[in-house]
Coordinates of N, CA and C in Angstrom, one line a residue:
X1 N 106.2 129.3 84.7 CA 105.0 129.9 83.9 C 104.2 128.7 83.5
X2 N 102.8 128.6 83.7 CA 102.2 127.7 83.1 C 101.5 128.0 81.8
X3 N 100.9 127.0 81.1 CA 100.5 127.3 79.8 C 99.4 128.5 79.6
X4 N 98.8 128.6 80.5 CA 97.6 129.7 80.5 C 98.4 131.0 80.5
X5 N 99.4 131.1 81.4 CA 100.2 132.5 81.6 C 100.9 132.7 80.4
X6 N 101.5 131.5 79.6 CA 102.3 131.8 78.6 C 101.5 132.2 77.4
X7 N 100.2 131.5 77.3 CA 99.3 132.0 76.1 C 98.9 133.4 76.3
X8 N 98.6 133.9 77.5 CA 98.1 135.2 77.9 C 99.4 136.2 77.5
X9 N 100.5 135.8 77.8 CA 101.6 136.7 77.6 C 101.9 136.8 76.1
X10 N 101.7 135.7 75.5 CA 102.0 135.5 73.9 C 101.0 136.5 73.2
X11 N 99.6 136.6 73.7 CA 98.7 137.3 73.1 C 98.8 138.8 73.6
X12 N 98.7 139.0 74.8 CA 98.6 140.4 75.3 C 100.0 141.2 75.4
X13 N 101.0 140.7 75.8 CA 102.3 141.3 75.9 C 103.0 141.5 74.6
X14 N 103.1 140.3 73.8 CA 103.7 140.4 72.5 C 102.8 140.7 71.3
X15 N 101.6 140.4 71.7 CA 100.5 140.7 70.3 C 100.5 139.8 69.4
X16 N 101.1 138.7 69.5 CA 101.1 137.7 68.3 C 99.8 137.1 68.0
X17 N 99.5 136.9 66.7 CA 98.1 136.6 66.2 C 98.2 135.1 65.8
X18 N 99.2 134.6 65.6 CA 99.4 133.1 65.3 C 98.2 132.1 66.1
X19 N 97.5 131.4 65.4 CA 96.5 130.6 66.1 C 97.3 129.7 67.1
X20 N 96.6 129.4 68.2 CA 97.2 128.7 69.3 C 96.0 127.3 69.6
X21 N 96.5 126.3 69.7 CA 95.6 125.2 70.1 C 96.3 124.6 71.4
X22 N 95.4 124.5 72.5 CA 96.1 124.1 73.9 C 95.8 122.6 73.8
X23 N 96.8 121.8 74.1 CA 96.6 120.4 74.2 C 96.9 120.1 75.6
X24 N 95.9 119.7 76.4 CA 96.3 119.5 77.8 C 95.4 118.2 78.4
X25 N 95.7 117.9 79.5 CA 94.9 116.9 80.3 C 93.7 117.4 80.9
X26 N 93.6 118.9 81.2 CA 92.7 119.4 82.1 C 91.4 119.6 81.1
X27 N 90.2 118.9 81.5 CA 89.1 118.9 80.6 C 87.8 119.4 81.1
X28 N 87.9 120.0 82.4 CA 86.5 120.5 82.8 C 86.0 121.7 82.1
X29 N 84.8 122.1 82.2 CA 84.4 123.2 81.3 C 85.2 124.4 81.9
X30 N 85.5 124.5 83.0 CA 86.1 125.7 83.7 C 87.6 125.9 83.1
X31 N 88.2 124.7 82.8 CA 89.5 124.6 82.4 C 89.5 125.1 81.0
X32 N 88.5 124.7 80.2 CA 88.5 125.0 78.7 C 88.1 126.6 78.7
X33 N 87.2 127.1 79.5 CA 86.9 128.5 79.4 C 88.3 129.2 79.9
X34 N 89.0 128.8 80.9 CA 90.3 129.5 81.2 C 91.2 129.7 80.0
X35 N 91.2 128.6 79.4 CA 92.2 128.3 78.3 C 91.8 129.2 77.0
X36 N 90.5 129.4 76.8 CA 90.1 130.3 75.7 C 90.3 131.6 75.9
X37 N 90.0 132.0 77.4 CA 90.0 133.4 77.9 C 91.4 133.9 77.9
X38 N 92.4 133.0 78.0 CA 93.9 133.3 78.0 C 94.3 133.4 76.7
X39 N 93.6 133.1 75.6 CA 93.8 133.7 74.3 C 93.9 132.4 73.2
X40 N 93.7 131.2 73.8 CA 93.8 130.0 72.9 C 92.5 130.1 72.0
X41 N 92.9 129.7 70.7 CA 91.8 129.7 69.5 C 91.1 128.3 69.6
X42 N 91.7 127.3 70.2 CA 91.0 126.0 70.5 C 91.7 125.2 71.7
X43 N 91.1 124.3 71.9 CA 91.3 123.6 73.2 C 91.1 122.0 73.0
X44 N 92.1 121.2 73.3 CA 92.0 119.9 72.9 C 92.5 119.1 74.2
X45 N 91.6 118.2 74.5 CA 92.0 117.4 76.0 C 92.6 116.1 75.4
X46 N 93.7 115.7 76.2 CA 94.5 114.5 76.1 C 93.5 113.4 76.7
X47 N 93.8 112.1 76.2 CA 94.5 111.7 74.9 C 93.4 112.2 73.8
X48 N 94.0 112.4 72.6 CA 93.3 112.9 71.3 C 93.9 112.2 70.1
X49 N 93.0 112.3 69.2 CA 93.4 111.6 68.0 C 94.2 112.6 67.2
X50 N 95.3 112.1 66.5 CA 96.1 113.0 65.5 C 95.1 113.5 64.4
X51 N 94.3 112.7 64.0 CA 93.3 113.0 62.9 C 92.6 114.3 63.3
X52 N 92.1 114.2 64.6 CA 91.2 115.4 65.1 C 92.2 116.6 65.3
X53 N 93.3 116.5 65.7 CA 94.2 117.6 65.8 C 94.5 118.2 64.4
X54 N 94.8 117.3 63.4 CA 95.1 117.7 62.1 C 93.9 118.5 61.5
X55 N 92.6 118.1 61.9 CA 91.4 118.8 61.4 C 91.4 119.9 62.0
X56 N 91.6 120.2 63.5 CA 91.4 121.4 64.0 C 92.5 122.4 63.5
X57 N 93.6 122.0 63.3 CA 94.8 122.9 62.7 C 94.4 123.3 61.3
X58 N 93.7 122.5 60.5 CA 93.4 122.9 59.1 C 92.1 124.0 59.2
X59 N 91.4 123.8 60.3 CA 90.2 124.7 60.4 C 90.7 126.0 60.9
X60 N 91.6 126.0 61.8 CA 92.2 127.3 62.2 C 92.9 128.1 61.0
X61 N 93.7 127.1 60.5 CA 94.3 127.9 59.1 C 93.4 128.4 58.1
X62 N 92.3 127.8 57.8 CA 91.3 128.1 56.9 C 90.6 129.4 57.5
X63 N 90.4 129.5 58.7 CA 89.8 130.6 59.2 C 90.7 132.0 59.3
X64 N 91.9 131.5 59.6 CA 92.9 132.7 59.5 C 93.0 133.1 58.0
X65 N 92.9 132.4 57.1 CA 93.0 132.7 55.7 C 91.8 133.5 55.2
X66 N 90.5 133.1 55.7 CA 89.3 133.8 55.3 C 89.4 135.1 56.0
X67 N 89.8 135.3 57.2 CA 90.0 136.7 57.8 C 90.8 137.6 57.0
X68 N 91.8 137.0 56.4 CA 92.7 137.9 55.9 C 92.3 138.3 54.5
X69 N 91.3 137.6 53.8 CA 90.6 138.0 52.8 C 89.7 139.3 52.9
X70 N 89.3 139.4 54.1 CA 88.3 140.6 54.5 C 89.1 141.7 55.2
X71 N 88.9 142.8 54.8 CA 89.9 143.8 55.2 C 89.1 144.8 56.4
X72 N 88.0 145.2 56.1 CA 87.3 146.2 57.0 C 85.8 145.8 56.9
X73 N 85.1 145.7 58.2 CA 83.8 145.3 58.5 C 83.2 146.5 59.1
X74 N 82.0 147.1 58.9 CA 81.3 148.1 59.4 C 80.0 147.7 59.8
X75 N 79.5 148.3 61.1 CA 78.1 148.3 61.5 C 77.9 149.5 62.1
X76 N 77.2 150.4 61.5 CA 77.0 151.6 62.1 C 78.3 152.4 62.4
X77 N 78.7 152.9 63.5 CA 79.8 153.6 63.7 C 80.8 152.5 64.4
X78 N 80.7 151.1 64.2 CA 81.6 150.4 64.6 C 82.4 149.7 63.5
X79 N 83.7 149.8 63.5 CA 84.5 149.3 62.5 C 85.5 148.2 62.9
X80 N 85.6 147.3 62.2 CA 86.6 146.0 62.7 C 87.5 145.8 61.3
X81 N 88.8 146.2 61.7 CA 90.0 146.0 60.9 C 90.4 144.7 60.9
X82 N 90.1 143.8 60.1 CA 90.5 142.4 60.2 C 92.0 142.1 59.8
X83 N 92.4 142.8 59.2 CA 94.0 142.8 58.8 C 94.7 143.2 60.0
X84 N 94.5 144.1 60.9 CA 95.1 144.5 61.8 C 94.5 144.0 63.3
X85 N 93.2 143.2 63.3 CA 92.7 142.7 64.1 C 92.3 144.0 65.2
X86 N 91.9 145.0 64.8 CA 91.5 146.2 65.6 C 90.0 146.5 65.4
X87 N 89.4 146.9 66.6 CA 88.1 147.3 66.6 C 87.9 148.9 67.2
X88 N 87.2 149.7 66.5 CA 86.8 151.1 66.8 C 85.4 151.2 66.8
X89 N 84.9 151.9 68.0 CA 83.6 152.3 67.9 C 83.6 154.0 67.9
X90 N 83.3 154.5 66.8 CA 83.5 155.8 66.8 C 84.9 156.3 66.6
X91 N 85.5 157.0 67.6 CA 87.0 157.2 67.7 C 87.6 156.4 68.9
X92 N 86.8 155.6 69.5 CA 87.2 154.9 70.6 C 87.7 153.5 70.3
X93 N 88.9 153.2 70.7 CA 89.6 151.8 70.4 C 88.9 150.8 71.4
X94 N 88.6 149.6 70.9 CA 88.0 148.6 71.7 C 89.0 147.5 71.9
X95 N 89.4 147.3 73.1 CA 90.5 146.1 73.2 C 89.7 144.9 73.5
X96 N 89.9 143.9 72.7 CA 89.1 142.5 72.6 C 90.0 141.3 73.0
X97 N 89.6 140.3 73.6 CA 90.5 139.2 73.7 C 90.3 138.5 72.5
X98 N 91.0 137.3 72.2 CA 91.0 136.6 70.9 C 89.5 136.1 70.8
X99 N 88.9 135.5 71.7 CA 87.4 135.0 71.6 C 86.4 136.1 71.4
X100 N 86.5 137.1 72.1 CA 85.6 138.4 71.8 C 85.8 138.8 70.4
X101 N 87.1 138.8 69.9 CA 87.3 139.2 68.5 C 86.6 138.4 67.5
X102 N 86.7 137.0 67.7 CA 86.3 136.0 66.8 C 84.6 136.2 66.8
X103 N 84.0 136.5 68.1 CA 82.6 136.7 68.2 C 82.2 137.8 67.5
X104 N 82.9 138.9 67.7 CA 82.5 140.2 67.0 C 82.6 140.0 65.6
X105 N 83.7 139.4 65.0 CA 83.8 139.3 63.6 C 82.7 138.3 62.9
X106 N 82.3 137.4 63.8 CA 81.1 136.6 63.4 C 79.9 137.3 63.2
X107 N 79.7 138.0 64.3 CA 78.4 139.0 64.3 C 78.6 140.1 63.2
X108 N 79.6 140.8 62.9 CA 79.7 141.6 61.9 C 79.7 141.0 60.6
X109 N 80.1 139.8 60.2 CA 80.1 139.0 59.1 C 78.6 138.6 58.7
X110 N 77.8 138.5 59.8 CA 76.4 138.1 59.5 C 75.5 139.2 60.2
X111 N 75.7 140.4 59.8 CA 74.7 141.4 60.1 C 73.3 141.2 59.8
X112 N 72.3 141.6 60.6 CA 71.2 141.6 60.4 C 70.5 140.2 60.2
X113 N 71.2 139.1 60.8 CA 70.7 137.8 60.6 C 70.7 137.3 62.1
X114 N 69.5 136.6 62.5 CA 69.5 136.1 63.8 C 70.4 134.9 64.0
X115 N 71.2 134.9 65.0 CA 72.2 133.8 65.0 C 71.9 133.0 66.4
X116 N 71.7 131.8 66.2 CA 71.4 131.0 67.6 C 72.7 130.7 68.3
X117 N 72.5 130.4 69.6 CA 73.7 130.1 70.5 C 74.4 128.8 69.9
X118 N 73.7 127.8 69.5 CA 74.3 126.7 68.9 C 75.3 127.0 67.7
X119 N 74.7 127.9 66.9 CA 75.5 128.4 65.7 C 76.8 129.0 66.1
X120 N 76.7 129.9 67.1 CA 77.8 130.5 67.6 C 79.0 129.6 68.3
X121 N 78.5 128.7 68.8 CA 79.3 127.8 69.6 C 80.0 127.0 68.4
X122 N 79.3 126.6 67.5 CA 80.0 125.9 66.3 C 81.0 126.6 65.5
X123 N 80.5 128.0 65.2 CA 81.2 128.7 64.5 C 82.5 129.7 65.0
X124 N 82.2 130.0 66.3 CA 83.0 130.9 67.0 C 84.1 130.0 67.9
X125 N 83.5 129.1 68.5 CA 84.3 128.1 69.3 C 84.8 126.9 68.6
X126 N 84.2 126.7 67.4 CA 84.3 125.3 66.8 C 84.2 124.2 67.6
X127 N 83.2 124.1 68.4 CA 83.0 123.1 69.3 C 81.4 122.9 69.4
X128 N 81.2 121.5 69.9 CA 79.8 121.0 70.0 C 79.8 120.9 71.6
X129 N 79.7 122.1 72.3 CA 79.6 122.1 73.7 C 78.1 121.4 74.1
X130 N 78.0 121.1 75.4 CA 76.8 120.7 76.1 C 75.8 121.8 75.9
X131 N 74.6 121.6 75.4 CA 73.7 122.6 75.2 C 73.2 123.5 76.5
X132 N 73.6 122.9 77.6 CA 73.3 123.5 78.9 C 74.5 124.7 79.2
X133 N 75.4 124.8 78.5 CA 76.6 125.7 78.8 C 75.9 127.2 78.3
X134 N 76.5 128.2 79.1 CA 76.2 129.6 79.0 C 77.3 130.4 78.6
X135 N 78.2 129.7 77.9 CA 79.3 130.4 77.6 C 79.3 131.3 76.4
X136 N 78.2 131.1 75.5 CA 78.0 132.2 74.6 C 77.3 133.5 75.1
X137 N 76.4 133.1 76.2 CA 75.7 134.4 77.0 C 76.8 135.2 77.6
X138 N 77.8 134.5 78.2 CA 78.8 135.2 78.9 C 79.8 136.0 78.0
X139 N 80.1 135.5 76.8 CA 80.9 136.3 76.0 C 80.2 137.4 75.3
X140 N 78.8 137.2 74.9 CA 78.0 138.0 74.3 C 77.9 139.2 75.4
X141 N 77.9 139.0 76.6 CA 77.8 140.0 77.7 C 79.2 140.9 77.7
X142 N 80.3 139.9 77.8 CA 81.5 140.7 77.6 C 81.7 141.5 76.4
X143 N 81.3 141.1 75.3 CA 81.2 141.9 74.1 C 80.5 143.2 74.2
X144 N 79.3 143.0 74.6 CA 78.3 144.1 75.0 C 79.0 145.3 75.7
X145 N 79.7 144.8 76.9 CA 80.2 145.7 77.9 C 81.4 146.5 77.0
X146 N 81.9 145.9 76.0 CA 83.0 146.8 75.2 C 82.5 147.5 74.3
X147 N 81.5 146.9 73.4 CA 81.0 147.6 72.2 C 79.8 148.5 72.3
X148 N 78.9 148.1 73.2 CA 77.7 148.9 73.5 C 77.5 149.7 74.5
X149 N 78.3 149.2 75.7 CA 77.9 149.9 77.2 C 78.0 151.5 77.3
X150 N 78.9 152.1 76.7 CA 79.1 153.5 76.8 C 78.6 154.2 75.6
X151 N 77.7 153.7 74.7 CA 77.1 154.3 73.5 C 75.7 154.2 73.6
X152 N 75.1 155.3 73.1 CA 73.6 155.4 73.1 C 73.0 154.4 72.3
X153 N 73.5 154.2 71.1 CA 73.0 153.3 70.1 C 73.4 151.9 70.1
X154 N 72.6 150.8 70.5 CA 73.0 149.6 70.7 C 73.2 148.7 69.4
X155 N 74.2 147.9 69.4 CA 74.3 147.2 68.0 C 74.2 145.6 68.2
X156 N 74.3 145.0 69.4 CA 74.1 143.8 69.8 C 72.8 143.4 70.4
X157 N 71.9 142.7 69.8 CA 70.4 142.5 70.3 C 70.1 141.2 70.6
X158 N 69.4 141.0 71.6 CA 68.9 139.6 72.0 C 67.8 139.4 71.3
X159 N 67.5 138.2 70.6 CA 66.1 137.7 70.2 C 65.8 136.6 71.1
X160 N 64.8 136.9 72.0 CA 64.3 136.0 73.1 C 64.1 134.7 72.6
X161 N 64.6 133.6 73.1 CA 64.2 132.2 72.7 C 65.2 131.6 71.5
X162 N 65.9 132.6 70.9 CA 66.5 132.3 69.5 C 67.9 132.6 69.8
X163 N 68.5 133.5 70.0 CA 69.8 134.0 70.0 C 70.0 135.5 70.0
X164 N 71.0 135.7 69.0 CA 71.3 137.2 68.9 C 71.4 137.8 67.5
X165 N 71.3 139.1 67.4 CA 71.5 139.8 66.2 C 72.2 140.9 66.2
X166 N 73.1 141.3 65.2 CA 73.9 142.4 65.2 C 73.4 143.3 64.1
X167 N 72.8 144.5 64.6 CA 72.3 145.5 63.5 C 72.3 146.7 64.0
X168 N 72.3 147.8 63.0 CA 72.2 149.2 63.5 C 70.9 149.6 63.9

């Protein structure tokens, strides 16, 4: 079993929520995306500085602590239970990957605020990706497919040329 399979099993089969940082020599954009999609909270390419690793660990611990302070977020008929990391739209359970959950949590914490792609990259992925990446658009599309697709009233909206907004 490789690290991606282990991480996916750790998240999906066992349901563990403990933050995961992948430490790997594989550093292409595709490798990073695969790692994050498998359930990693962060991705660090070798060689790396231990100061950076420590800072990333502290960021994940701080984020986990902040999430535990907030119990329930609501936007229309969408509910996010941060303590249990569960999302519901009406009576429908929404199954989210770790990254989709973080994106939804960020949107719901910042409702009615237009959020740029760069802001999402910094706060959801905790990365300064190349500005030409479309990872934000890809994940917003994934999230829309789960949160908005089968519902008449859409909650995630595009603000052309700027970014996204979540609002009723």
